[in-house]
DNA sequence: CTGGTATTAAGACCAGCTACTAAATTAGTG
DNA sequence: CACTAATTTAGTAGCTGGTCTTAATACCAG
């Protein structure tokens, strides 16, 4: 059983597809300098679906991923919005927003949910975060539904103070106070 | 010109695909109760690409989006690291980290670069952000190279204060002061 | 009835596969 | 060295979800 070369090739195949899942069998075969037949056999052995399947599944959760990260602008799903007063969003903690292969939700996402909610709350064309004070009280884990609630406090001119409280199961997990700035001139 | 029905159908077609871009021509034709030919003609007239094209493009930018935030853990590229003292990272502003189709880099990424740098600076197994004060001084634009420099200030027990200054072309753009907490016990 | 628009049908072709069969090649062992 | 088993390659037919082209048909107005 001299299948060292094959094992090696399998590793390379996996790695090629990790870098670019949109390669056809032909391209893969050429990269690994084997025949189409061999490549298809390998792909079968490794249980890797055909290109079209891979595209399909990526396209499918491109949707959900889109929705979570940048979609339109809000990270999380906007549930309520009373412009310039308050808003509510929820973010479901899935594996791909966790921190270093743990079960803990990465702070980036908690921040992003809160910051985008703060921005969404303000009813102006162009709004950016100017400053913030944030505190993480507890971690959130895979499976948690993170509810973020924003409230507009004082505002002066083009600056609003928006506070955001994020909680899981009613327990406060994160608090922030953002200074949000509305830009009337369109920069650049 | 009895094309009222056709116009109506075109609207429905667009709306069907907006709801679910992964429908085949056959499914669409049935939904709209026309023949395959008609449906393909319509799709052509509206300049809508075939299913596989739609999948491909969705799959493509599912990719780039994934790759951009999270990548591994550090947002940006780590250039220097003196553990528990200071560190330096750079983030190149590309189109996919911008805010609302503008040229301005989204605050999420600036925060993420700074926070991950602060964490990377601390030489402990498990480290999370406990609190932060941050200020955005100027926006950053597509093409900018954002340099973030961290410095560890005081530390007491398992809490470190890490300050991060991010700049573009030597001009300070963002400042933050993080309280970083090292967790010795592995939570969960 | 004629003409124009809209719809449908029919046929040939393509990419990127699957599934299967069969032959050729390459080790590895006695 | 010959033999066997694993591995690789080749080749065929068939599928999906299209493309593109040409031709036939339905509909409706003037």
GROMACS .gro file of C-alpha atoms (C1' of nucleotides) in nm:
model
  436
    1UNK     CA    1   0.000   0.000   0.000
    2UNK     CA    2   0.219   0.269  -0.134
    3UNK     CA    3  -0.043   0.539  -0.123
    4UNK     CA    4   0.180   0.813   0.016
    5UNK     CA    5   0.159   1.009  -0.307
    6UNK     CA    6  -0.213   0.973  -0.306
    7UNK     CA    7  -0.246   1.091   0.050
    8UNK     CA    8  -0.027   1.384  -0.031
    9UNK     CA    9  -0.241   1.461  -0.335
   10UNK     CA   10  -0.554   1.446  -0.124
   11UNK     CA   11  -0.409   1.701   0.113
   12UNK     CA   12  -0.322   1.927  -0.176
   13UNK     CA   13  -0.667   1.885  -0.320
   14UNK     CA   14  -0.831   1.990   0.003
   15UNK     CA   15  -0.598   2.284   0.033
   16UNK     CA   16  -0.657   2.397  -0.326
   17UNK     CA   17  -1.029   2.394  -0.270
   18UNK     CA   18  -0.999   2.574   0.058
   19UNK     CA   19  -0.816   2.853  -0.120
   20UNK     CA   20  -1.056   2.859  -0.411
   21UNK     CA   21  -1.367   2.645  -0.394
   22UNK     CA   22  -1.471   2.749  -0.742
   23UNK     CA   23  -1.223   2.538  -0.938
   24UNK     CA   24  -1.354   2.288  -1.192
   25UNK     CA   25  -1.241   1.927  -1.197
   26UNK     CA   26  -1.037   2.002  -1.505
   27UNK     CA   27  -0.849   2.287  -1.340
   28UNK     CA   28  -0.788   2.076  -1.032
   29UNK     CA   29  -0.664   1.783  -1.239
   30UNK     CA   30  -0.416   2.006  -1.418
   31UNK     CA   31  -0.294   2.160  -1.092
   32UNK     CA   32  -0.231   1.819  -0.943
   33UNK     CA   33  -0.103   1.677  -1.273
   34UNK     CA   34  -0.333   1.378  -1.277
   35UNK     CA   35  -0.606   1.275  -1.515
   36UNK     CA   36  -0.965   1.386  -1.485
   37UNK     CA   37  -1.061   1.032  -1.389
   38UNK     CA   38  -0.817   1.021  -1.102
   39UNK     CA   39  -0.921   1.357  -0.979
   40UNK     CA   40  -1.286   1.258  -0.980
   41UNK     CA   41  -1.203   0.938  -0.802
   42UNK     CA   42  -1.011   1.134  -0.539
   43UNK     CA   43  -1.287   1.385  -0.499
   44UNK     CA   44  -1.531   1.098  -0.455
   45UNK     CA   45  -1.313   0.929  -0.195
   46UNK     CA   46  -1.288   1.252   0.000
   47UNK     CA   47  -1.661   1.310  -0.025
   48UNK     CA   48  -1.615   1.647  -0.191
   49UNK     CA   49  -1.917   1.749  -0.398
   50UNK     CA   50  -1.895   1.871  -0.754
   51UNK     CA   51  -1.838   2.234  -0.839
   52UNK     CA   52  -2.205   2.308  -0.890
   53UNK     CA   53  -2.296   2.166  -0.555
   54UNK     CA   54  -2.024   2.370  -0.390
   55UNK     CA   55  -2.148   2.684  -0.562
   56UNK     CA   56  -2.500   2.606  -0.464
   57UNK     CA   57  -2.426   2.567  -0.098
   58UNK     CA   58  -2.205   2.873  -0.090
   59UNK     CA   59  -2.470   3.074  -0.266
   60UNK     CA   60  -2.726   2.948  -0.019
   61UNK     CA   61  -2.553   3.066   0.289
   62UNK     CA   62  -2.403   3.363   0.117
   63UNK     CA   63  -2.745   3.482   0.195
   64UNK     CA   64  -2.728   3.423   0.565
   65UNK     CA   65  -2.369   3.540   0.586
   66UNK     CA   66  -2.454   3.850   0.395
   67UNK     CA   67  -2.730   3.911   0.632
   68UNK     CA   68  -2.503   3.873   0.930
   69UNK     CA   69  -2.200   4.068   0.835
   70UNK     CA   70  -2.268   4.359   0.614
   71UNK     CA   71  -2.583   4.284   0.429
   72UNK     CA   72  -2.707   4.622   0.403
   73UNK     CA   73  -2.557   4.791   0.691
   74UNK     CA   74  -2.690   4.638   1.004
   75UNK     CA   75  -2.513   4.349   1.167
   76UNK     CA   76  -2.792   4.137   1.309
   77UNK     CA   77  -3.155   4.162   1.222
   78UNK     CA   78  -3.337   4.485   1.287
   79UNK     CA   79  -3.653   4.412   1.481
   80UNK     CA   80  -3.781   4.753   1.579
   81UNK     CA   81  -3.694   5.104   1.484
   82UNK     CA   82  -3.827   5.432   1.611
   83UNK     CA   83  -3.603   5.681   1.433
   84UNK     CA   84  -3.400   5.908   1.659
   85UNK     CA   85  -3.545   5.738   1.963
   86UNK     CA   86  -3.464   5.370   1.993
   87UNK     CA   87  -3.414   5.044   1.807
   88UNK     CA   88  -3.379   4.674   1.867
   89UNK     CA   89  -3.182   4.408   1.682
   90UNK     CA   90  -3.102   4.045   1.732
   91UNK     CA   91  -2.790   3.853   1.634
   92UNK     CA   92  -2.782   3.476   1.643
   93UNK     CA   93  -2.446   3.345   1.749
   94UNK     CA   94  -2.329   3.087   1.500
   95UNK     CA   95  -1.995   2.920   1.472
   96UNK     CA   96  -1.856   3.164   1.224
   97UNK     CA   97  -1.867   3.461   1.455
   98UNK     CA   98  -1.676   3.295   1.735
   99UNK     CA   99  -1.334   3.371   1.865
  100UNK     CA  100  -1.033   3.149   1.799
  101UNK     CA  101  -1.219   2.822   1.763
  102UNK     CA  102  -1.381   2.859   2.104
  103UNK     CA  103  -1.753   2.880   2.169
  104UNK     CA  104  -1.725   3.243   2.265
  105UNK     CA  105  -1.864   3.508   2.034
  106UNK     CA  106  -1.594   3.739   1.913
  107UNK     CA  107  -1.607   4.094   2.047
  108UNK     CA  108  -1.590   4.228   1.689
  109UNK     CA  109  -1.940   4.111   1.623
  110UNK     CA  110  -2.081   4.234   1.948
  111UNK     CA  111  -1.928   4.571   1.876
  112UNK     CA  112  -2.046   4.566   1.516
  113UNK     CA  113  -2.401   4.480   1.611
  114UNK     CA  114  -2.410   4.760   1.864
  115UNK     CA  115  -2.241   5.018   1.644
  116UNK     CA  116  -2.457   4.945   1.343
  117UNK     CA  117  -2.767   4.959   1.558
  118UNK     CA  118  -2.659   5.296   1.693
  119UNK     CA  119  -2.613   5.422   1.339
  120UNK     CA  120  -2.942   5.277   1.220
  121UNK     CA  121  -3.123   5.450   1.502
  122UNK     CA  122  -3.022   5.793   1.380
  123UNK     CA  123  -3.238   5.919   1.100
  124UNK     CA  124  -2.985   6.100   0.883
  125UNK     CA  125  -2.828   6.035   0.548
  126UNK     CA  126  -2.470   5.999   0.647
  127UNK     CA  127  -2.383   5.896   0.997
  128UNK     CA  128  -2.058   5.771   1.150
  129UNK     CA  129  -1.932   5.672   1.490
  130UNK     CA  130  -1.722   5.944   1.650
  131UNK     CA  131  -1.636   5.788   1.982
  132UNK     CA  132  -1.747   5.517   2.216
  133UNK     CA  133  -1.714   5.372   2.561
  134UNK     CA  134  -1.785   5.008   2.576
  135UNK     CA  135  -1.788   4.739   2.838
  136UNK     CA  136  -1.814   4.364   2.792
  137UNK     CA  137  -1.972   4.216   3.104
  138UNK     CA  138  -2.004   3.850   3.013
  139UNK     CA  139  -1.917   3.642   2.713
  140UNK     CA  140  -2.182   3.515   2.470
  141UNK     CA  141  -2.171   3.161   2.332
  142UNK     CA  142  -2.270   2.973   2.021
  143UNK     CA  143  -2.645   2.940   2.007
  144UNK     CA  144  -2.714   3.254   2.205
  145UNK     CA  145  -2.950   3.515   2.070
  146UNK     CA  146  -2.800   3.851   2.140
  147UNK     CA  147  -3.057   4.127   2.176
  148UNK     CA  148  -2.927   4.479   2.140
  149UNK     CA  149  -3.140   4.776   2.236
  150UNK     CA  150  -3.043   5.130   2.153
  151UNK     CA  151  -3.164   5.453   2.307
  152UNK     CA  152  -3.086   5.802   2.192
  153UNK     CA  153  -2.985   6.026   2.479
  154UNK     CA  154  -2.888   6.388   2.435
  155UNK     CA  155  -2.810   6.544   2.099
  156UNK     CA  156  -2.649   6.872   2.013
  157UNK     CA  157  -2.610   6.990   1.659
  158UNK     CA  158  -2.496   6.695   1.457
  159UNK     CA  159  -2.383   6.484   1.753
  160UNK     CA  160  -2.602   6.226   1.916
  161UNK     CA  161  -2.528   6.015   2.219
  162UNK     CA  162  -2.670   5.669   2.170
  163UNK     CA  163  -2.648   5.401   2.434
  164UNK     CA  164  -2.676   5.033   2.351
  165UNK     CA  165  -2.739   4.748   2.590
  166UNK     CA  166  -2.691   4.394   2.463
  167UNK     CA  167  -2.821   4.097   2.652
  168UNK     CA  168  -2.865   3.723   2.630
  169UNK     CA  169  -3.164   3.568   2.804
  170UNK     CA  170  -3.232   3.892   2.980
  171UNK     CA  171  -2.883   3.909   3.128
  172UNK     CA  172  -2.683   4.213   3.037
  173UNK     CA  173  -2.377   4.116   2.847
  174UNK     CA  174  -2.248   4.433   2.694
  175UNK     CA  175  -2.306   4.807   2.731
  176UNK     CA  176  -2.188   5.090   2.516
  177UNK     CA  177  -2.233   5.459   2.476
  178UNK     CA  178  -2.166   5.590   2.129
  179UNK     CA  179  -2.118   5.941   2.009
  180UNK     CA  180  -2.268   5.933   1.662
  181UNK     CA  181  -2.195   6.212   1.418
  182UNK     CA  182  -2.416   6.308   1.128
  183UNK     CA  183  -2.226   6.442   0.829
  184UNK     CA  184  -2.431   6.672   0.613
  185UNK     CA  185  -2.165   6.729   0.353
  186UNK     CA  186  -2.086   6.419   0.159
  187UNK     CA  187  -1.722   6.356   0.221
  188UNK     CA  188  -1.517   6.257  -0.079
  189UNK     CA  189  -4.951   4.661  -2.772
  190UNK     CA  190  -5.107   4.421  -2.540
  191UNK     CA  191  -4.793   4.400  -2.329
  192UNK     CA  192  -4.955   4.481  -1.998
  193UNK     CA  193  -4.950   4.117  -1.903
  194UNK     CA  194  -4.589   4.095  -2.005
  195UNK     CA  195  -4.484   4.395  -1.800
  196UNK     CA  196  -4.669   4.252  -1.506
  197UNK     CA  197  -4.494   3.922  -1.557
  198UNK     CA  198  -4.156   4.093  -1.569
  199UNK     CA  199  -4.224   4.253  -1.235
  200UNK     CA  200  -4.323   3.922  -1.088
  201UNK     CA  201  -4.014   3.760  -1.230
  202UNK     CA  202  -3.786   4.016  -1.071
  203UNK     CA  203  -3.967   3.982  -0.744
  204UNK     CA  204  -3.954   3.602  -0.748
  205UNK     CA  205  -3.580   3.614  -0.802
  206UNK     CA  206  -3.530   3.872  -0.534
  207UNK     CA  207  -3.699   3.641  -0.288
  208UNK     CA  208  -3.510   3.338  -0.407
  209UNK     CA  209  -3.233   3.384  -0.660
  210UNK     CA  210  -3.177   3.009  -0.681
  211UNK     CA  211  -3.484   2.921  -0.887
  212UNK     CA  212  -3.436   2.741  -1.219
  213UNK     CA  213  -3.597   2.860  -1.539
  214UNK     CA  214  -3.833   2.567  -1.519
  215UNK     CA  215  -3.951   2.658  -1.171
  216UNK     CA  216  -3.990   3.019  -1.273
  217UNK     CA  217  -4.184   2.926  -1.586
  218UNK     CA  218  -4.424   2.718  -1.382
  219UNK     CA  219  -4.469   2.992  -1.123
  220UNK     CA  220  -4.553   3.242  -1.392
  221UNK     CA  221  -4.750   2.989  -1.598
  222UNK     CA  222  -4.568   3.049  -1.922
  223UNK     CA  223  -4.352   2.824  -2.134
  224UNK     CA  224  -3.982   2.781  -2.084
  225UNK     CA  225  -3.920   2.970  -2.408
  226UNK     CA  226  -4.113   3.270  -2.294
  227UNK     CA  227  -3.948   3.272  -1.961
  228UNK     CA  228  -3.604   3.261  -2.118
  229UNK     CA  229  -3.700   3.536  -2.353
  230UNK     CA  230  -3.818   3.744  -2.061
  231UNK     CA  231  -3.506   3.676  -1.863
  232UNK     CA  232  -3.301   3.779  -2.164
  233UNK     CA  233  -3.496   4.100  -2.209
  234UNK     CA  234  -3.442   4.188  -1.845
  235UNK     CA  235  -3.074   4.104  -1.865
  236UNK     CA  236  -3.098   3.851  -1.587
  237UNK     CA  237  -2.821   3.591  -1.601
  238UNK     CA  238  -2.886   3.219  -1.584
  239UNK     CA  239  -2.908   3.033  -1.256
  240UNK     CA  240  -2.550   2.914  -1.264
  241UNK     CA  241  -2.418   3.261  -1.318
  242UNK     CA  242  -2.628   3.387  -1.031
  243UNK     CA  243  -2.496   3.112  -0.808
  244UNK     CA  244  -2.143   3.178  -0.916
  245UNK     CA  245  -2.150   3.545  -0.834
  246UNK     CA  246  -2.319   3.485  -0.501
  247UNK     CA  247  -2.064   3.220  -0.416
  248UNK     CA  248  -1.783   3.450  -0.518
  249UNK     CA  249  -1.856   3.730  -0.286
  250UNK     CA  250  -1.962   3.503  -0.008
  251UNK     CA  251  -1.597   3.422  -0.020
  252UNK     CA  252  -1.448   3.764  -0.011
  253UNK     CA  253  -1.676   3.864   0.268
  254UNK     CA  254  -1.579   3.569   0.478
  255UNK     CA  255  -1.217   3.620   0.410
  256UNK     CA  256  -1.221   3.983   0.505
  257UNK     CA  257  -1.348   3.984   0.857
  258UNK     CA  258  -1.237   3.701   1.077
  259UNK     CA  259  -0.979   3.556   0.838
  260UNK     CA  260  -0.794   3.401   1.117
  261UNK     CA  261  -0.800   3.612   1.421
  262UNK     CA  262  -0.595   3.919   1.362
  263UNK     CA  263  -0.760   4.173   1.140
  264UNK     CA  264  -0.473   4.325   0.949
  265UNK     CA  265  -0.121   4.194   0.919
  266UNK     CA  266   0.098   4.173   1.224
  267UNK     CA  267   0.428   4.347   1.155
  268UNK     CA  268   0.599   4.363   1.493
  269UNK     CA  269   0.533   4.206   1.828
  270UNK     CA  270   0.709   4.249   2.157
  271UNK     CA  271   0.488   4.047   2.390
  272UNK     CA  272   0.332   4.237   2.675
  273UNK     CA  273   0.494   4.557   2.555
  274UNK     CA  274   0.385   4.669   2.210
  275UNK     CA  275   0.285   4.558   1.862
  276UNK     CA  276   0.224   4.695   1.515
  277UNK     CA  277  -0.015   4.589   1.241
  278UNK     CA  278  -0.123   4.720   0.905
  279UNK     CA  279  -0.460   4.693   0.734
  280UNK     CA  280  -0.503   4.779   0.368
  281UNK     CA  281  -0.833   4.941   0.297
  282UNK     CA  282  -1.003   4.761   0.011
  283UNK     CA  283  -1.350   4.803  -0.123
  284UNK     CA  284  -1.503   4.527   0.082
  285UNK     CA  285  -1.436   4.690   0.416
  286UNK     CA  286  -1.604   5.015   0.328
  287UNK     CA  287  -1.918   5.163   0.465
  288UNK     CA  288  -2.244   5.183   0.274
  289UNK     CA  289  -2.097   5.188  -0.076
  290UNK     CA  290  -1.886   5.493   0.005
  291UNK     CA  291  -1.508   5.512  -0.002
  292UNK     CA  292  -1.494   5.534   0.374
  293UNK     CA  293  -1.362   5.240   0.573
  294UNK     CA  294  -1.623   5.103   0.807
  295UNK     CA  295  -1.562   5.158   1.176
  296UNK     CA  296  -1.610   4.785   1.239
  297UNK     CA  297  -1.282   4.711   1.072
  298UNK     CA  298  -1.092   4.987   1.241
  299UNK     CA  299  -1.221   4.864   1.573
  300UNK     CA  300  -1.146   4.503   1.484
  301UNK     CA  301  -0.792   4.579   1.379
  302UNK     CA  302  -0.726   4.766   1.703
  303UNK     CA  303  -0.897   4.514   1.928
  304UNK     CA  304  -0.725   4.214   1.772
  305UNK     CA  305  -0.392   4.392   1.796
  306UNK     CA  306  -0.451   4.466   2.162
  307UNK     CA  307  -0.527   4.099   2.222
  308UNK     CA  308  -0.228   3.983   2.022
  309UNK     CA  309  -0.002   4.205   2.227
  310UNK     CA  310  -0.084   4.025   2.549
  311UNK     CA  311   0.108   3.706   2.592
  312UNK     CA  312  -0.149   3.482   2.756
  313UNK     CA  313  -0.349   3.184   2.642
  314UNK     CA  314  -0.696   3.323   2.668
  315UNK     CA  315  -0.752   3.692   2.642
  316UNK     CA  316  -1.065   3.897   2.585
  317UNK     CA  317  -1.160   4.260   2.570
  318UNK     CA  318  -1.325   4.377   2.889
  319UNK     CA  319  -1.387   4.741   2.811
  320UNK     CA  320  -1.273   5.016   2.579
  321UNK     CA  321  -1.280   5.384   2.511
  322UNK     CA  322  -1.241   5.468   2.151
  323UNK     CA  323  -1.233   5.777   1.938
  324UNK     CA  324  -1.248   5.808   1.561
  325UNK     CA  325  -1.067   6.126   1.462
  326UNK     CA  326  -1.075   6.110   1.082
  327UNK     CA  327  -1.215   5.870   0.830
  328UNK     CA  328  -0.993   5.633   0.630
  329UNK     CA  329  -1.051   5.573   0.259
  330UNK     CA  330  -1.006   5.299   0.003
  331UNK     CA  331  -0.640   5.254  -0.073
  332UNK     CA  332  -0.520   5.378   0.267
  333UNK     CA  333  -0.278   5.168   0.469
  334UNK     CA  334  -0.390   5.183   0.828
  335UNK     CA  335  -0.106   5.137   1.076
  336UNK     CA  336  -0.209   5.043   1.427
  337UNK     CA  337   0.038   5.053   1.712
  338UNK     CA  338  -0.035   4.911   2.052
  339UNK     CA  339   0.132   4.984   2.384
  340UNK     CA  340   0.073   4.809   2.711
  341UNK     CA  341   0.025   5.052   2.993
  342UNK     CA  342  -0.043   4.945   3.347
  343UNK     CA  343  -0.144   4.595   3.445
  344UNK     CA  344  -0.282   4.457   3.765
  345UNK     CA  345  -0.348   4.091   3.817
  346UNK     CA  346  -0.512   3.965   3.502
  347UNK     CA  347  -0.609   4.307   3.365
  348UNK     CA  348  -0.400   4.499   3.122
  349UNK     CA  349  -0.455   4.844   2.982
  350UNK     CA  350  -0.353   4.853   2.618
  351UNK     CA  351  -0.368   5.168   2.412
  352UNK     CA  352  -0.384   5.160   2.034
  353UNK     CA  353  -0.318   5.444   1.795
  354UNK     CA  354  -0.412   5.397   1.430
  355UNK     CA  355  -0.287   5.630   1.164
  356UNK     CA  356  -0.279   5.682   0.790
  357UNK     CA  357   0.025   5.854   0.641
  358UNK     CA  358   0.142   5.953   0.984
  359UNK     CA  359  -0.185   6.125   1.068
  360UNK     CA  360  -0.368   5.994   1.368
  361UNK     CA  361  -0.703   5.858   1.270
  362UNK     CA  362  -0.821   5.656   1.563
  363UNK     CA  363  -0.726   5.612   1.928
  364UNK     CA  364  -0.843   5.353   2.174
  365UNK     CA  365  -0.768   5.235   2.520
  366UNK     CA  366  -0.864   4.876   2.589
  367UNK     CA  367  -0.893   4.692   2.914
  368UNK     CA  368  -0.786   4.342   2.821
  369UNK     CA  369  -0.859   4.054   3.055
  370UNK     CA  370  -0.664   3.730   3.068
  371UNK     CA  371  -0.873   3.431   3.161
  372UNK     CA  372  -0.677   3.152   3.319
  373UNK     CA  373  -0.967   2.915   3.356
  374UNK     CA  374  -1.107   2.801   3.027
  375UNK     CA  375  -1.463   2.915   3.026
  376UNK     CA  376  -1.721   2.668   2.906
  377DC     C1'  377  -5.767   4.012  -4.442
  378DT     C1'  378  -5.312   4.194  -4.326
  379DG     C1'  379  -4.947   4.312  -4.023
  380DG     C1'  380  -4.718   4.336  -3.593
  381DT     C1'  381  -4.650   4.170  -3.136
  382DA     C1'  382  -4.623   3.789  -2.817
  383DT     C1'  383  -4.583   3.323  -2.724
  384DT     C1'  384  -4.450   2.860  -2.792
  385DA     C1'  385  -4.208   2.477  -3.000
  386DA     C1'  386  -3.823   2.229  -3.189
  387DG     C1'  387  -3.348   2.124  -3.277
  388DA     C1'  388  -2.863   2.154  -3.222
  389DC     C1'  389  -2.503   2.252  -2.898
  390DC     C1'  390  -2.237   2.335  -2.454
  391DA     C1'  391  -2.016   2.291  -1.966
  392DG     C1'  392  -1.948   2.019  -1.605
  393DC     C1'  393  -2.048   1.693  -1.430
  394DT     C1'  394  -2.229   1.133  -1.269
  395DA     C1'  395  -2.200   0.648  -1.316
  396DC     C1'  396  -2.011   0.279  -1.503
  397DT     C1'  397  -1.681  -0.041  -1.749
  398DA     C1'  398  -1.251  -0.172  -1.897
  399DA     C1'  399  -0.780  -0.137  -1.985
  400DA     C1'  400  -0.318   0.010  -1.869
  401DT     C1'  401   0.024   0.119  -1.532
  402DT     C1'  402   0.268   0.086  -1.107
  403DA     C1'  403   0.403  -0.099  -0.680
  404DG     C1'  404   0.511  -0.452  -0.360
  405DT     C1'  405   0.586  -0.942  -0.238
  406DG     C1'  406   0.733  -1.413  -0.261
  407DC     C1'  407   1.174  -1.277  -1.218
  408DA     C1'  408   0.656  -1.344  -1.227
  409DC     C1'  409   0.229  -1.259  -1.003
  410DT     C1'  410  -0.114  -0.993  -0.761
  411DA     C1'  411  -0.331  -0.606  -0.597
  412DA     C1'  412  -0.374  -0.131  -0.584
  413DT     C1'  413  -0.386   0.277  -0.855
  414DT     C1'  414  -0.444   0.547  -1.251
  415DT     C1'  415  -0.630   0.641  -1.692
  416DA     C1'  416  -0.954   0.609  -2.087
  417DG     C1'  417  -1.391   0.588  -2.281
  418DT     C1'  418  -1.894   0.563  -2.310
  419DA     C1'  419  -2.361   0.707  -2.212
  420DG     C1'  420  -2.668   1.012  -1.969
  421DC     C1'  421  -2.813   1.426  -1.687
  422DT     C1'  422  -2.908   1.932  -1.576
  423DG     C1'  423  -2.967   2.372  -1.690
  424DG     C1'  424  -2.886   2.621  -1.970
  425DT     C1'  425  -2.745   2.878  -2.492
  426DC     C1'  426  -2.878   3.022  -2.963
  427DT     C1'  427  -3.147   2.994  -3.386
  428DT     C1'  428  -3.536   2.920  -3.670
  429DA     C1'  429  -3.997   2.843  -3.739
  430DA     C1'  430  -4.477   2.796  -3.627
  431DT     C1'  431  -4.881   2.970  -3.397
  432DA     C1'  432  -5.202   3.280  -3.132
  433DC     C1'  433  -5.391   3.730  -3.063
  434DC     C1'  434  -5.547   4.167  -3.151
  435DA     C1'  435  -5.604   4.616  -3.400
  436DG     C1'  436  -5.688   4.870  -3.792
   0.00000   0.00000   0.00000
